[in-house]
């Protein structure tokens, strides 16, 4: 049980760090890339939205909606429960990864290191959630 508590803490920290990374121009300094701040500032003003999400048509402000998603995952991952882990997996697949696809398509190329870092972190957590889901499904 102690190990599970540590995993929850690490996962929550991961998402809080991603929220900080996307929350403002100084966030890129968290990954050692403060020179990206001006590009980040321009890119994060507006998002065209993803056709499969509520933001379709109106877009949004990524530093609000995407950061909110990261904060929601941070809060959820700090708690236990198999149904919560299943919800997180679906939320990442249906809400978070589509946002990243839009960012990767629309943001300037110089922000690629930030987006790659974000994708790597989220995909690592998603792999954990999928592996955990398979382990709990087995008798």
PDB file of C-alpha atoms in Angstrom:
ATOM      1  CA  UNK A   1       0.000   0.000   0.000  1.00  0.00           C
ATOM      2  CA  UNK A   2       2.869   2.347   0.710  1.00  0.00           C
ATOM      3  CA  UNK A   3       4.109   1.912  -2.862  1.00  0.00           C
ATOM      4  CA  UNK A   4       0.668   2.836  -4.235  1.00  0.00           C
ATOM      5  CA  UNK A   5       0.677   6.011  -2.172  1.00  0.00           C
ATOM      6  CA  UNK A   6       4.083   6.947  -3.592  1.00  0.00           C
ATOM      7  CA  UNK A   7       2.899   6.304  -7.160  1.00  0.00           C
ATOM      8  CA  UNK A   8      -0.142   8.532  -6.606  1.00  0.00           C
ATOM      9  CA  UNK A   9       2.113  11.276  -5.256  1.00  0.00           C
ATOM     10  CA  UNK A  10       4.481  11.031  -8.251  1.00  0.00           C
ATOM     11  CA  UNK A  11       1.629  11.054 -10.748  1.00  0.00           C
ATOM     12  CA  UNK A  12       0.036  14.075  -9.101  1.00  0.00           C
ATOM     13  CA  UNK A  13       3.383  15.886  -9.139  1.00  0.00           C
ATOM     14  CA  UNK A  14       3.763  15.081 -12.837  1.00  0.00           C
ATOM     15  CA  UNK A  15       0.476  16.780 -13.666  1.00  0.00           C
ATOM     16  CA  UNK A  16       1.104  19.764 -11.409  1.00  0.00           C
ATOM     17  CA  UNK A  17       4.438  20.239 -13.219  1.00  0.00           C
ATOM     18  CA  UNK A  18       2.672  20.066 -16.602  1.00  0.00           C
ATOM     19  CA  UNK A  19       0.100  22.608 -15.404  1.00  0.00           C
ATOM     20  CA  UNK A  20       2.931  24.948 -14.399  1.00  0.00           C
ATOM     21  CA  UNK A  21       4.704  24.354 -17.722  1.00  0.00           C
ATOM     22  CA  UNK A  22       1.618  25.436 -19.674  1.00  0.00           C
ATOM     23  CA  UNK A  23       0.418  28.055 -17.206  1.00  0.00           C
ATOM     24  CA  UNK A  24       2.606  30.952 -18.240  1.00  0.00           C
ATOM     25  CA  UNK A  25       5.688  32.036 -20.142  1.00  0.00           C
ATOM     26  CA  UNK A  26       8.002  31.195 -17.246  1.00  0.00           C
ATOM     27  CA  UNK A  27       6.785  27.595 -17.304  1.00  0.00           C
ATOM     28  CA  UNK A  28       9.136  26.721 -20.143  1.00  0.00           C
ATOM     29  CA  UNK A  29      12.035  27.410 -17.773  1.00  0.00           C
ATOM     30  CA  UNK A  30      10.946  24.260 -15.907  1.00  0.00           C
ATOM     31  CA  UNK A  31      12.294  22.213 -18.792  1.00  0.00           C
ATOM     32  CA  UNK A  32      15.384  24.371 -19.174  1.00  0.00           C
ATOM     33  CA  UNK A  33      14.111  26.376 -22.148  1.00  0.00           C
ATOM     34  CA  UNK A  34      13.461  29.951 -20.949  1.00  0.00           C
ATOM     35  CA  UNK A  35      14.238  31.281 -24.442  1.00  0.00           C
ATOM     36  CA  UNK A  36      10.893  29.814 -25.571  1.00  0.00           C
ATOM     37  CA  UNK A  37       8.910  32.279 -23.428  1.00  0.00           C
ATOM     38  CA  UNK A  38       8.100  34.793 -26.235  1.00  0.00           C
ATOM     39  CA  UNK A  39       6.905  32.050 -28.620  1.00  0.00           C
ATOM     40  CA  UNK A  40       4.962  30.434 -25.815  1.00  0.00           C
ATOM     41  CA  UNK A  41       3.248  33.717 -24.995  1.00  0.00           C
ATOM     42  CA  UNK A  42       2.088  34.188 -28.606  1.00  0.00           C
ATOM     43  CA  UNK A  43       0.982  30.576 -29.065  1.00  0.00           C
ATOM     44  CA  UNK A  44      -0.970  30.285 -25.834  1.00  0.00           C
ATOM     45  CA  UNK A  45      -3.237  33.267 -26.516  1.00  0.00           C
ATOM     46  CA  UNK A  46      -5.695  31.243 -28.562  1.00  0.00           C
ATOM     47  CA  UNK A  47      -6.335  27.706 -29.687  1.00  0.00           C
ATOM     48  CA  UNK A  48      -8.513  26.896 -32.709  1.00  0.00           C
ATOM     49  CA  UNK A  49     -10.077  24.025 -30.795  1.00  0.00           C
ATOM     50  CA  UNK A  50     -10.418  20.353 -31.650  1.00  0.00           C
ATOM     51  CA  UNK A  51     -13.452  19.253 -33.697  1.00  0.00           C
ATOM     52  CA  UNK A  52     -14.286  16.451 -31.226  1.00  0.00           C
ATOM     53  CA  UNK A  53     -14.201  18.618 -28.095  1.00  0.00           C
ATOM     54  CA  UNK A  54     -16.468  21.302 -26.627  1.00  0.00           C
ATOM     55  CA  UNK A  55     -14.001  23.970 -27.750  1.00  0.00           C
ATOM     56  CA  UNK A  56     -14.738  23.186 -31.414  1.00  0.00           C
ATOM     57  CA  UNK A  57     -15.676  26.312 -33.271  1.00  0.00           C
ATOM     58  CA  UNK A  58     -14.850  28.748 -30.540  1.00  0.00           C
ATOM     59  CA  UNK A  59     -11.392  27.596 -29.565  1.00  0.00           C
ATOM     60  CA  UNK A  60     -10.135  28.680 -26.216  1.00  0.00           C
ATOM     61  CA  UNK A  61      -7.187  29.844 -24.247  1.00  0.00           C
ATOM     62  CA  UNK A  62      -4.874  26.852 -23.694  1.00  0.00           C
ATOM     63  CA  UNK A  63      -3.320  28.306 -20.582  1.00  0.00           C
ATOM     64  CA  UNK A  64      -6.799  28.123 -19.081  1.00  0.00           C
ATOM     65  CA  UNK A  65      -8.428  24.989 -20.494  1.00  0.00           C
ATOM     66  CA  UNK A  66      -5.348  22.771 -20.900  1.00  0.00           C
ATOM     67  CA  UNK A  67      -3.937  23.850 -17.544  1.00  0.00           C
ATOM     68  CA  UNK A  68      -7.326  23.069 -16.024  1.00  0.00           C
ATOM     69  CA  UNK A  69      -7.154  19.571 -17.466  1.00  0.00           C
ATOM     70  CA  UNK A  70      -3.694  19.080 -15.980  1.00  0.00           C
ATOM     71  CA  UNK A  71      -4.899  20.320 -12.592  1.00  0.00           C
ATOM     72  CA  UNK A  72      -7.900  18.005 -12.774  1.00  0.00           C
ATOM     73  CA  UNK A  73      -5.584  15.050 -13.473  1.00  0.00           C
ATOM     74  CA  UNK A  74      -3.264  16.122 -10.645  1.00  0.00           C
ATOM     75  CA  UNK A  75      -6.152  16.139  -8.170  1.00  0.00           C
ATOM     76  CA  UNK A  76      -7.565  12.852  -9.434  1.00  0.00           C
ATOM     77  CA  UNK A  77      -4.249  11.004  -9.500  1.00  0.00           C
ATOM     78  CA  UNK A  78      -3.601  11.937  -5.869  1.00  0.00           C
ATOM     79  CA  UNK A  79      -6.552   9.752  -4.870  1.00  0.00           C
ATOM     80  CA  UNK A  80      -7.033   6.018  -5.061  1.00  0.00           C
ATOM     81  CA  UNK A  81      -9.540   3.771  -6.772  1.00  0.00           C
ATOM     82  CA  UNK A  82      -9.708   1.604  -9.854  1.00  0.00           C
ATOM     83  CA  UNK A  83     -12.688   3.454 -11.318  1.00  0.00           C
ATOM     84  CA  UNK A  84     -10.754   6.709 -10.939  1.00  0.00           C
ATOM     85  CA  UNK A  85      -7.805   5.239 -12.877  1.00  0.00           C
ATOM     86  CA  UNK A  86     -10.178   4.100 -15.645  1.00  0.00           C
ATOM     87  CA  UNK A  87     -11.704   7.598 -15.793  1.00  0.00           C
ATOM     88  CA  UNK A  88      -8.216   9.147 -16.022  1.00  0.00           C
ATOM     89  CA  UNK A  89      -7.277   6.841 -18.898  1.00  0.00           C
ATOM     90  CA  UNK A  90     -10.421   7.799 -20.832  1.00  0.00           C
ATOM     91  CA  UNK A  91      -9.966  11.495 -20.022  1.00  0.00           C
ATOM     92  CA  UNK A  92      -6.396  11.457 -21.335  1.00  0.00           C
ATOM     93  CA  UNK A  93      -7.388   9.596 -24.490  1.00  0.00           C
ATOM     94  CA  UNK A  94     -10.511  11.665 -25.238  1.00  0.00           C
ATOM     95  CA  UNK A  95      -9.652  15.134 -23.928  1.00  0.00           C
ATOM     96  CA  UNK A  96      -5.924  15.604 -23.380  1.00  0.00           C
ATOM     97  CA  UNK A  97      -4.321  13.898 -26.379  1.00  0.00           C
ATOM     98  CA  UNK A  98      -6.647  15.651 -28.866  1.00  0.00           C
ATOM     99  CA  UNK A  99      -5.587  18.989 -27.338  1.00  0.00           C
ATOM    100  CA  UNK A 100      -1.950  18.062 -27.813  1.00  0.00           C
ATOM    101  CA  UNK A 101      -2.624  17.155 -31.439  1.00  0.00           C
ATOM    102  CA  UNK A 102      -3.990  20.655 -32.040  1.00  0.00           C
ATOM    103  CA  UNK A 103      -1.021  22.241 -30.248  1.00  0.00           C
ATOM    104  CA  UNK A 104       1.447  20.200 -32.313  1.00  0.00           C
ATOM    105  CA  UNK A 105      -0.301  21.234 -35.517  1.00  0.00           C
ATOM    106  CA  UNK A 106      -0.874  24.910 -34.689  1.00  0.00           C
ATOM    107  CA  UNK A 107       1.942  26.065 -32.437  1.00  0.00           C
ATOM    108  CA  UNK A 108       5.197  27.412 -33.870  1.00  0.00           C
ATOM    109  CA  UNK A 109       7.939  24.821 -34.455  1.00  0.00           C
ATOM    110  CA  UNK A 110      10.203  26.334 -31.811  1.00  0.00           C
ATOM    111  CA  UNK A 111       7.763  25.083 -29.140  1.00  0.00           C
ATOM    112  CA  UNK A 112       8.322  21.485 -30.226  1.00  0.00           C
ATOM    113  CA  UNK A 113      10.607  20.694 -27.213  1.00  0.00           C
ATOM    114  CA  UNK A 114       7.868  21.770 -24.801  1.00  0.00           C
ATOM    115  CA  UNK A 115       5.208  19.800 -26.653  1.00  0.00           C
ATOM    116  CA  UNK A 116       7.439  16.726 -26.919  1.00  0.00           C
ATOM    117  CA  UNK A 117       8.127  16.864 -23.178  1.00  0.00           C
ATOM    118  CA  UNK A 118       4.391  17.183 -22.491  1.00  0.00           C
ATOM    119  CA  UNK A 119       3.501  14.287 -24.796  1.00  0.00           C
ATOM    120  CA  UNK A 120       6.238  12.062 -23.350  1.00  0.00           C
ATOM    121  CA  UNK A 121       5.027  12.694 -19.797  1.00  0.00           C
ATOM    122  CA  UNK A 122       1.366  12.090 -20.645  1.00  0.00           C
ATOM    123  CA  UNK A 123       2.060   8.995 -22.727  1.00  0.00           C
ATOM    124  CA  UNK A 124       4.230   7.534 -19.942  1.00  0.00           C
ATOM    125  CA  UNK A 125       1.347   7.985 -17.514  1.00  0.00           C
ATOM    126  CA  UNK A 126      -1.141   6.587 -20.017  1.00  0.00           C
ATOM    127  CA  UNK A 127       1.061   3.493 -20.437  1.00  0.00           C
ATOM    128  CA  UNK A 128       1.031   3.070 -16.654  1.00  0.00           C
ATOM    129  CA  UNK A 129      -2.768   3.395 -16.573  1.00  0.00           C
ATOM    130  CA  UNK A 130      -3.227   0.866 -19.388  1.00  0.00           C
ATOM    131  CA  UNK A 131      -0.831  -1.596 -17.778  1.00  0.00           C
ATOM    132  CA  UNK A 132      -2.600  -1.176 -14.448  1.00  0.00           C
ATOM    133  CA  UNK A 133      -5.964  -1.687 -16.116  1.00  0.00           C
ATOM    134  CA  UNK A 134      -4.800  -4.968 -17.660  1.00  0.00           C
ATOM    135  CA  UNK A 135      -3.392  -6.144 -14.316  1.00  0.00           C
ATOM    136  CA  UNK A 136      -6.664  -5.505 -12.488  1.00  0.00           C
ATOM    137  CA  UNK A 137      -8.735  -7.131 -15.261  1.00  0.00           C
ATOM    138  CA  UNK A 138      -6.838 -10.421 -14.932  1.00  0.00           C
ATOM    139  CA  UNK A 139      -8.166 -12.904 -12.357  1.00  0.00           C
TER     140      UNK A 139
END
